[in-house]
C-alpha atoms as a PDB file:
ATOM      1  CA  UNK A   1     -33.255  14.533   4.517  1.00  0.00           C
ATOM      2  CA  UNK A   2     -30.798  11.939   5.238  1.00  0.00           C
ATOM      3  CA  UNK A   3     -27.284  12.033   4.075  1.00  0.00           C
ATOM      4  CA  UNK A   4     -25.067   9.258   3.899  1.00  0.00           C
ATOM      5  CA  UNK A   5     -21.633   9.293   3.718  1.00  0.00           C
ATOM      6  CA  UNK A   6     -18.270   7.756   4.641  1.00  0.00           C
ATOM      7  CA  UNK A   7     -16.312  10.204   6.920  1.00  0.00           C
ATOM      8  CA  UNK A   8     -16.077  14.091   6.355  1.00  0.00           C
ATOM      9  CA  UNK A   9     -13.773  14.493   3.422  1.00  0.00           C
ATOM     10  CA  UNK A  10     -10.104  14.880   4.123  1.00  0.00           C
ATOM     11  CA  UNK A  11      -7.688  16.132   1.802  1.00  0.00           C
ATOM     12  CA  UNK A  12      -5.873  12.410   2.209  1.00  0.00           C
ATOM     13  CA  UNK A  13      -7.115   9.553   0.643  1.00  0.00           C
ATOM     14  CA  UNK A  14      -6.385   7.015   3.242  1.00  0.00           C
ATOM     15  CA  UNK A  15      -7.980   9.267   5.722  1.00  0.00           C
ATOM     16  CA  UNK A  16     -11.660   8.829   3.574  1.00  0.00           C
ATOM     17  CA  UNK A  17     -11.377   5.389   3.325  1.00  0.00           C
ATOM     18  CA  UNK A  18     -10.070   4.709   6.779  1.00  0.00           C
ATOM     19  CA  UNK A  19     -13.651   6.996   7.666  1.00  0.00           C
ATOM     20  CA  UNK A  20     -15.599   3.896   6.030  1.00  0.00           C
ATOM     21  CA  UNK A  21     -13.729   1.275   8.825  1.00  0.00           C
ATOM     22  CA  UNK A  22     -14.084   3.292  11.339  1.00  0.00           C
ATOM     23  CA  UNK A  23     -18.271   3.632  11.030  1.00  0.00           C
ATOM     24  CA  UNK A  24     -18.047  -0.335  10.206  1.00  0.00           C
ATOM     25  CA  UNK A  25     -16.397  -1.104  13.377  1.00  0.00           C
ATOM     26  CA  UNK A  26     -19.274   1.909  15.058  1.00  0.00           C
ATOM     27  CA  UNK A  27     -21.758  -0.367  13.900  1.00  0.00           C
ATOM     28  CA  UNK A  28     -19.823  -3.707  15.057  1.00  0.00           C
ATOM     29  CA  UNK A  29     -19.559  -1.883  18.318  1.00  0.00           C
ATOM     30  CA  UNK A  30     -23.404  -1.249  18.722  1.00  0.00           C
ATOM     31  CA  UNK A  31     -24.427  -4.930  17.937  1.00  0.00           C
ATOM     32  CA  UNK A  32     -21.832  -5.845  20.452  1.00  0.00           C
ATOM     33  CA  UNK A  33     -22.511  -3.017  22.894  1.00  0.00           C
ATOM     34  CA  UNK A  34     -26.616  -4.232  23.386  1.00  0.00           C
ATOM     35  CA  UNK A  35     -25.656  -8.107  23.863  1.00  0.00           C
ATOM     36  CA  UNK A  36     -25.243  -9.653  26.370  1.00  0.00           C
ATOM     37  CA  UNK A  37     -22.553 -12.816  26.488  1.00  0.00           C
ATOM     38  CA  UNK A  38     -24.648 -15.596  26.576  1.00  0.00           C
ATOM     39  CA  UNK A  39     -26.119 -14.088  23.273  1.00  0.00           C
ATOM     40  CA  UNK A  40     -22.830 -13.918  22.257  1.00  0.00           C
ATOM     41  CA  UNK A  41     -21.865 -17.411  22.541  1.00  0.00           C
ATOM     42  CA  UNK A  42     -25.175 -19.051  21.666  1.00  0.00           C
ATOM     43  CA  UNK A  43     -24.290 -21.494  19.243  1.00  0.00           C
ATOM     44  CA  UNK A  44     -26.963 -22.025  15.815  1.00  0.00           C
ATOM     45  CA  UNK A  45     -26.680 -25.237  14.057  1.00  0.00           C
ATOM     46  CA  UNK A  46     -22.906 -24.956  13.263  1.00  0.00           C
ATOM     47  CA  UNK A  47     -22.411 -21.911  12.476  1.00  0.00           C
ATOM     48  CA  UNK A  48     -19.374 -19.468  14.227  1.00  0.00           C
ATOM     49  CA  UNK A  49     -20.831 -17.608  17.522  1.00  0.00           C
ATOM     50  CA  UNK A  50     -20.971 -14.171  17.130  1.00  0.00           C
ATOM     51  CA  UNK A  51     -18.170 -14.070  20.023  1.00  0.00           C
ATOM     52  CA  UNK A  52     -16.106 -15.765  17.598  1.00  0.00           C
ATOM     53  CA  UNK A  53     -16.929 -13.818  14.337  1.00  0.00           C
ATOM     54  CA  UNK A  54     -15.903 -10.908  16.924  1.00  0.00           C
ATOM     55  CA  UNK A  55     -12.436 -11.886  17.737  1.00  0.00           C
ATOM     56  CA  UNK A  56     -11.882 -13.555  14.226  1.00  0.00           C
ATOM     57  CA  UNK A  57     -11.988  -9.953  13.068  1.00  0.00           C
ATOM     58  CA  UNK A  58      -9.895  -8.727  16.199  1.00  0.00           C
ATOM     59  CA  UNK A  59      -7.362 -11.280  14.992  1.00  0.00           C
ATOM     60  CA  UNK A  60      -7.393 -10.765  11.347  1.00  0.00           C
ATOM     61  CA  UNK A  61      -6.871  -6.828  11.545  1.00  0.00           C
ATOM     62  CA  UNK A  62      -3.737  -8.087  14.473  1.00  0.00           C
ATOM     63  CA  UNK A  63      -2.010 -10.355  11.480  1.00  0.00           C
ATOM     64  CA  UNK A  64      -2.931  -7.361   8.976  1.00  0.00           C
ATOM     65  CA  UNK A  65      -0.805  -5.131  10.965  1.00  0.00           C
ATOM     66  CA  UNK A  66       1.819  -6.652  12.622  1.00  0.00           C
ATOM     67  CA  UNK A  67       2.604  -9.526   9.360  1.00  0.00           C
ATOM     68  CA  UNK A  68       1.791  -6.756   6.896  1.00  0.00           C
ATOM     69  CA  UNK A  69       1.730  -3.512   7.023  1.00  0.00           C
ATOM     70  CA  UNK A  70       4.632  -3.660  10.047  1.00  0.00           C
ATOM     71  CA  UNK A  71       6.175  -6.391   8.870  1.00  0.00           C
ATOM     72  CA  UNK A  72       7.041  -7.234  12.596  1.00  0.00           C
ATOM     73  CA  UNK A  73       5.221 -10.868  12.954  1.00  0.00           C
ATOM     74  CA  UNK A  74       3.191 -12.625  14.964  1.00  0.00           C
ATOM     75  CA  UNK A  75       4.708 -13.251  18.890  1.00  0.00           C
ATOM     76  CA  UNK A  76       3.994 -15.807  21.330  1.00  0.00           C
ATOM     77  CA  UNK A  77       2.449 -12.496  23.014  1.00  0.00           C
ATOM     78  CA  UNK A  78       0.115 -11.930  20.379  1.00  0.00           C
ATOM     79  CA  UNK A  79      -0.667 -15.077  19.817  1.00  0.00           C
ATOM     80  CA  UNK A  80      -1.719 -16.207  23.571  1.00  0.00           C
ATOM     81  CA  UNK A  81      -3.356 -12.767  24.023  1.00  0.00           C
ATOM     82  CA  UNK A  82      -5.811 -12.944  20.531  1.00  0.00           C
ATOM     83  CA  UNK A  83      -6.224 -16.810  20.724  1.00  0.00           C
ATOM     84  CA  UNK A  84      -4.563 -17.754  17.858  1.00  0.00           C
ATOM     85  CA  UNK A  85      -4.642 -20.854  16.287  1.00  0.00           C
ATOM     86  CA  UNK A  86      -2.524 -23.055  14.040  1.00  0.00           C
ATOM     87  CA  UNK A  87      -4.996 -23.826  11.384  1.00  0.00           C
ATOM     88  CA  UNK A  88      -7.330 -20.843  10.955  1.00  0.00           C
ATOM     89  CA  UNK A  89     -10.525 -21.656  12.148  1.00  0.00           C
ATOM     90  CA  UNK A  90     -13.573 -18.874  13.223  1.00  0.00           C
ATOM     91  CA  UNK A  91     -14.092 -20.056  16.936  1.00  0.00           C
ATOM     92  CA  UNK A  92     -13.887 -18.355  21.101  1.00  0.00           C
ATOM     93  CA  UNK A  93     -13.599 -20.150  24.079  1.00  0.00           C
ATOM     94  CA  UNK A  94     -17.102 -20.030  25.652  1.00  0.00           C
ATOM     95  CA  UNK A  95     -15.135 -18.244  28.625  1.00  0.00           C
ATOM     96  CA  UNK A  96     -13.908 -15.342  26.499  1.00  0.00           C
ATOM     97  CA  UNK A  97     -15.562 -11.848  28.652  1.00  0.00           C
ATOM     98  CA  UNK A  98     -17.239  -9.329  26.341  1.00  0.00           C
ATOM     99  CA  UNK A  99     -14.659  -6.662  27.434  1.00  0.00           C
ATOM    100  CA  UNK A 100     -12.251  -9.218  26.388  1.00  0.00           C
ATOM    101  CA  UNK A 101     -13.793  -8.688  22.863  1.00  0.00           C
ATOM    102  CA  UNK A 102     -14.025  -5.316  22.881  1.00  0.00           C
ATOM    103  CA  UNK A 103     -10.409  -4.958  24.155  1.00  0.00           C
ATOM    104  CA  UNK A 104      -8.896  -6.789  21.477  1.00  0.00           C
ATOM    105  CA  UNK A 105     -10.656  -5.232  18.615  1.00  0.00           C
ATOM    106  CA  UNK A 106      -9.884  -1.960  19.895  1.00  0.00           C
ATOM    107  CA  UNK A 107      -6.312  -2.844  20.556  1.00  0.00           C
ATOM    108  CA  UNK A 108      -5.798  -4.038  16.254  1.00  0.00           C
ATOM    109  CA  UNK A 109      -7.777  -1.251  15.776  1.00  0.00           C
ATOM    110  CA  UNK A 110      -4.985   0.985  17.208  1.00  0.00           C
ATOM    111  CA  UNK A 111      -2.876  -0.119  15.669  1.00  0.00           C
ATOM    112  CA  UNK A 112      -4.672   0.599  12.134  1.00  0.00           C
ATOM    113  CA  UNK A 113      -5.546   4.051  12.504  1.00  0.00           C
ATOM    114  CA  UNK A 114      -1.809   4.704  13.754  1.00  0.00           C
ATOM    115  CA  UNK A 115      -0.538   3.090  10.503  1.00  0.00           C
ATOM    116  CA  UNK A 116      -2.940   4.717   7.829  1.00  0.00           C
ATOM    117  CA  UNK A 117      -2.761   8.550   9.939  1.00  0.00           C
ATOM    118  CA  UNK A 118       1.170   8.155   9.347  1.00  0.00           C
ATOM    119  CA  UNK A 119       0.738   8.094   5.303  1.00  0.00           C
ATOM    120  CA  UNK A 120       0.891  10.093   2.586  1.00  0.00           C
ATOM    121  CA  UNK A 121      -1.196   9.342  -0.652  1.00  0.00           C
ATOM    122  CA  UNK A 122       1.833   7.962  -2.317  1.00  0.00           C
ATOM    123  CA  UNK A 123       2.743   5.671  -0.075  1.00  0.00           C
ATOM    124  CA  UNK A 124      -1.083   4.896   0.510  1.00  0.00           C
ATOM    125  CA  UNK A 125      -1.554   3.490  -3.236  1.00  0.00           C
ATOM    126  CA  UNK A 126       2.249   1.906  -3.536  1.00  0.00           C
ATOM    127  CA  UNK A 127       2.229  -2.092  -3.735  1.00  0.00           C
ATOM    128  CA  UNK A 128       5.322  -2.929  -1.800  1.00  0.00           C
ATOM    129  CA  UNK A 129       4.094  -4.422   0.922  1.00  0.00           C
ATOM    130  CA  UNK A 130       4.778  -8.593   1.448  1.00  0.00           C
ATOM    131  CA  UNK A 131       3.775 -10.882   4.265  1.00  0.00           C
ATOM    132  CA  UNK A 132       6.343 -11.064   6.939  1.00  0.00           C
ATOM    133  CA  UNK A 133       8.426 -14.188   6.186  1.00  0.00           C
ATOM    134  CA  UNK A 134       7.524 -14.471   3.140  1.00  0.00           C
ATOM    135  CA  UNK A 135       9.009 -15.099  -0.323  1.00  0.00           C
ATOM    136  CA  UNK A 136       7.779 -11.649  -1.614  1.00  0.00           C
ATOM    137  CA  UNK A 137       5.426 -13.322  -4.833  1.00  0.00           C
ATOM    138  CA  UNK A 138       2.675 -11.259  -3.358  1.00  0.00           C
ATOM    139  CA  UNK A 139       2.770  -7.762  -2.872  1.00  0.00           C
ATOM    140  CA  UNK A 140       0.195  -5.450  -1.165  1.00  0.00           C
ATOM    141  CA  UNK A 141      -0.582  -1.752  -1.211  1.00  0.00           C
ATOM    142  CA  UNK A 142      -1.713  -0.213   1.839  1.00  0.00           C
ATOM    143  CA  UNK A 143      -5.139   1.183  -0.016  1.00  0.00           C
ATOM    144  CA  UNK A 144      -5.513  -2.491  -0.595  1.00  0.00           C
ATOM    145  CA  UNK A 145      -5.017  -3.820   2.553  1.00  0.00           C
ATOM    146  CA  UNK A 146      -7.474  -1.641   3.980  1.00  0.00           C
ATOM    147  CA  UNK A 147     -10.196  -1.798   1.594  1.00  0.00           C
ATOM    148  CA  UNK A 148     -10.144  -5.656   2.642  1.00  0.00           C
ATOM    149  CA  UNK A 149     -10.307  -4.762   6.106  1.00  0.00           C
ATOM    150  CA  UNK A 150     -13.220  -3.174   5.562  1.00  0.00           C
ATOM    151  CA  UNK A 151     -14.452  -5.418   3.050  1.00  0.00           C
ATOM    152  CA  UNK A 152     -14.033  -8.448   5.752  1.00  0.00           C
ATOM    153  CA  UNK A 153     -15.205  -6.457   8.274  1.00  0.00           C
ATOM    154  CA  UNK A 154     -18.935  -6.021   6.740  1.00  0.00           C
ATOM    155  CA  UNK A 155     -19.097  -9.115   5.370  1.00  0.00           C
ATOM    156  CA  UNK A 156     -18.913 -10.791   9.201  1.00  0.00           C
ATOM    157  CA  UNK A 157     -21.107  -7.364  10.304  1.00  0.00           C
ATOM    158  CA  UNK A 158     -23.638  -9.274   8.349  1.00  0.00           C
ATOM    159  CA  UNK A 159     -23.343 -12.851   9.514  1.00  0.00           C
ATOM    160  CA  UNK A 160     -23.513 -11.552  12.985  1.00  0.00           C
ATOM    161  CA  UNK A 161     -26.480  -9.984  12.327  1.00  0.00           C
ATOM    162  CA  UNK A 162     -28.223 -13.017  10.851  1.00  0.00           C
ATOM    163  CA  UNK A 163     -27.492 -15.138  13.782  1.00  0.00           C
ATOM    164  CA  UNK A 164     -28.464 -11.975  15.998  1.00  0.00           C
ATOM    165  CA  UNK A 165     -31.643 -12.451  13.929  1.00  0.00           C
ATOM    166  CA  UNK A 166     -32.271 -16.233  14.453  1.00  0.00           C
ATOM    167  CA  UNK A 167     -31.007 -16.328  18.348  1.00  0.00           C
ATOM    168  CA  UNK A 168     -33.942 -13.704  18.727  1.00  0.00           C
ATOM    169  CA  UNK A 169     -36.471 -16.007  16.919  1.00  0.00           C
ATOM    170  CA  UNK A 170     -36.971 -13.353  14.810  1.00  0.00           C
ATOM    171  CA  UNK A 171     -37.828 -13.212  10.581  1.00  0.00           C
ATOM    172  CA  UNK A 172     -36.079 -11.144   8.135  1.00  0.00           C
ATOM    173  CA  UNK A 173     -38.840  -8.240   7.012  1.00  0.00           C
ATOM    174  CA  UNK A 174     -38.702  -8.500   3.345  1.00  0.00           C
ATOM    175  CA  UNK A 175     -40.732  -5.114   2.418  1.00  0.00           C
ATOM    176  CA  UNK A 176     -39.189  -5.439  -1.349  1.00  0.00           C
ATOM    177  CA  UNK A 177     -41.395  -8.994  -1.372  1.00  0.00           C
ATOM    178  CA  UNK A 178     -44.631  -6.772  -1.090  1.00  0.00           C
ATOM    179  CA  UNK A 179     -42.852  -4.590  -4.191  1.00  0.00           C
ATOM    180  CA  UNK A 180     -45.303  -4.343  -7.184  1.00  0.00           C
ATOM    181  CA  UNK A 181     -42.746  -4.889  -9.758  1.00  0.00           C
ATOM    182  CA  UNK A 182     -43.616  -8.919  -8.606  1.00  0.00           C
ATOM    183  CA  UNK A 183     -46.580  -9.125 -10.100  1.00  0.00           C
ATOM    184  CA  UNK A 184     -45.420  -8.510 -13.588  1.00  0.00           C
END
């Protein structure tokens, strides 16, 4: 039998939810881990590369932490090192290494799992968190900002996928398709 579940259950709640990131960015890691980089900047139609869906999500879990959750902003640092961008845009320089990838989501994740180990449950679930610079109309809770994380996180997982899919030259197997609950 196969059981599925997020992390082993801890008695903190940020630790059991931080479980579910951390096997999100395991699978990230895999996809990444058996392509190669000409894979991962092969461009279909006009869709993001998966290179760039990669460091998008390096560089959304950055501004996360350091605009967020540290309330520390964004440096000139941070900004040359993750590529950053005026306007927000999904896109990687075609001479962007895989290990440069991999280095940069492991660095933001880092920094994550150092934030959410340092919490207790109360502080995990209190909104009074606001965007550095900011005029304070929105506030976050760290349970919030983590969920989205991992929220954002899949939802990429599975564009990257789907161009993994059509760079291949592969089809989607639709078993349900052959379900017989059609034919009704």
């Amino acid at each position: 039998m196969k059981e599925y579940t997020l992390a082993p259950v801890s008695a903190r709640e940020s630790m059991h939810l931080l479980g579910g990131v951390i096997q999100t960015r395991e699978r990230l890691l895999d996809l990444l881990g058996r392509m190669d980089e000409e894979t991962m900047h092969h461009q279909v139609h006009d869709f993001p590369t998966i290179a760039a869906y990669a460091l998008h999500l390096s560089q959304i879990e950055w501004w996360w932490n350091q605009m967020v959750l540290r309330d520390s902003g964004i440096t000139d640092e941070d900004r040359e090192r993750f590529h950053f961008k005026e306007k927000q845009e999904i896109s990687c320089p075609d001479s962007v290494e895989k290990s440069f990838l991999l280095a940069r989501l492991g660095e933001s994740r880092i920094q994550t799992r150092e934030f959410y180990y340092a919490l207790s449950d109360q502080e995990f679930r209190r909104a009074d968190l606001t965007v550095a610079g900011g005029q304070g109309e929105e506030v976050y809770s760290p349970e919030w900002v983590l969920y989205h994380l991992l929220y954002h996180e899949s939802y990429h997982l599975g564009q990257m996928y789907m161009l993994q899919t059509w760079i291949n030259g592969q089809r989607e197997k639709w078993d349900h398709f052959n379900s017989p609950y059609l034919s009704l």
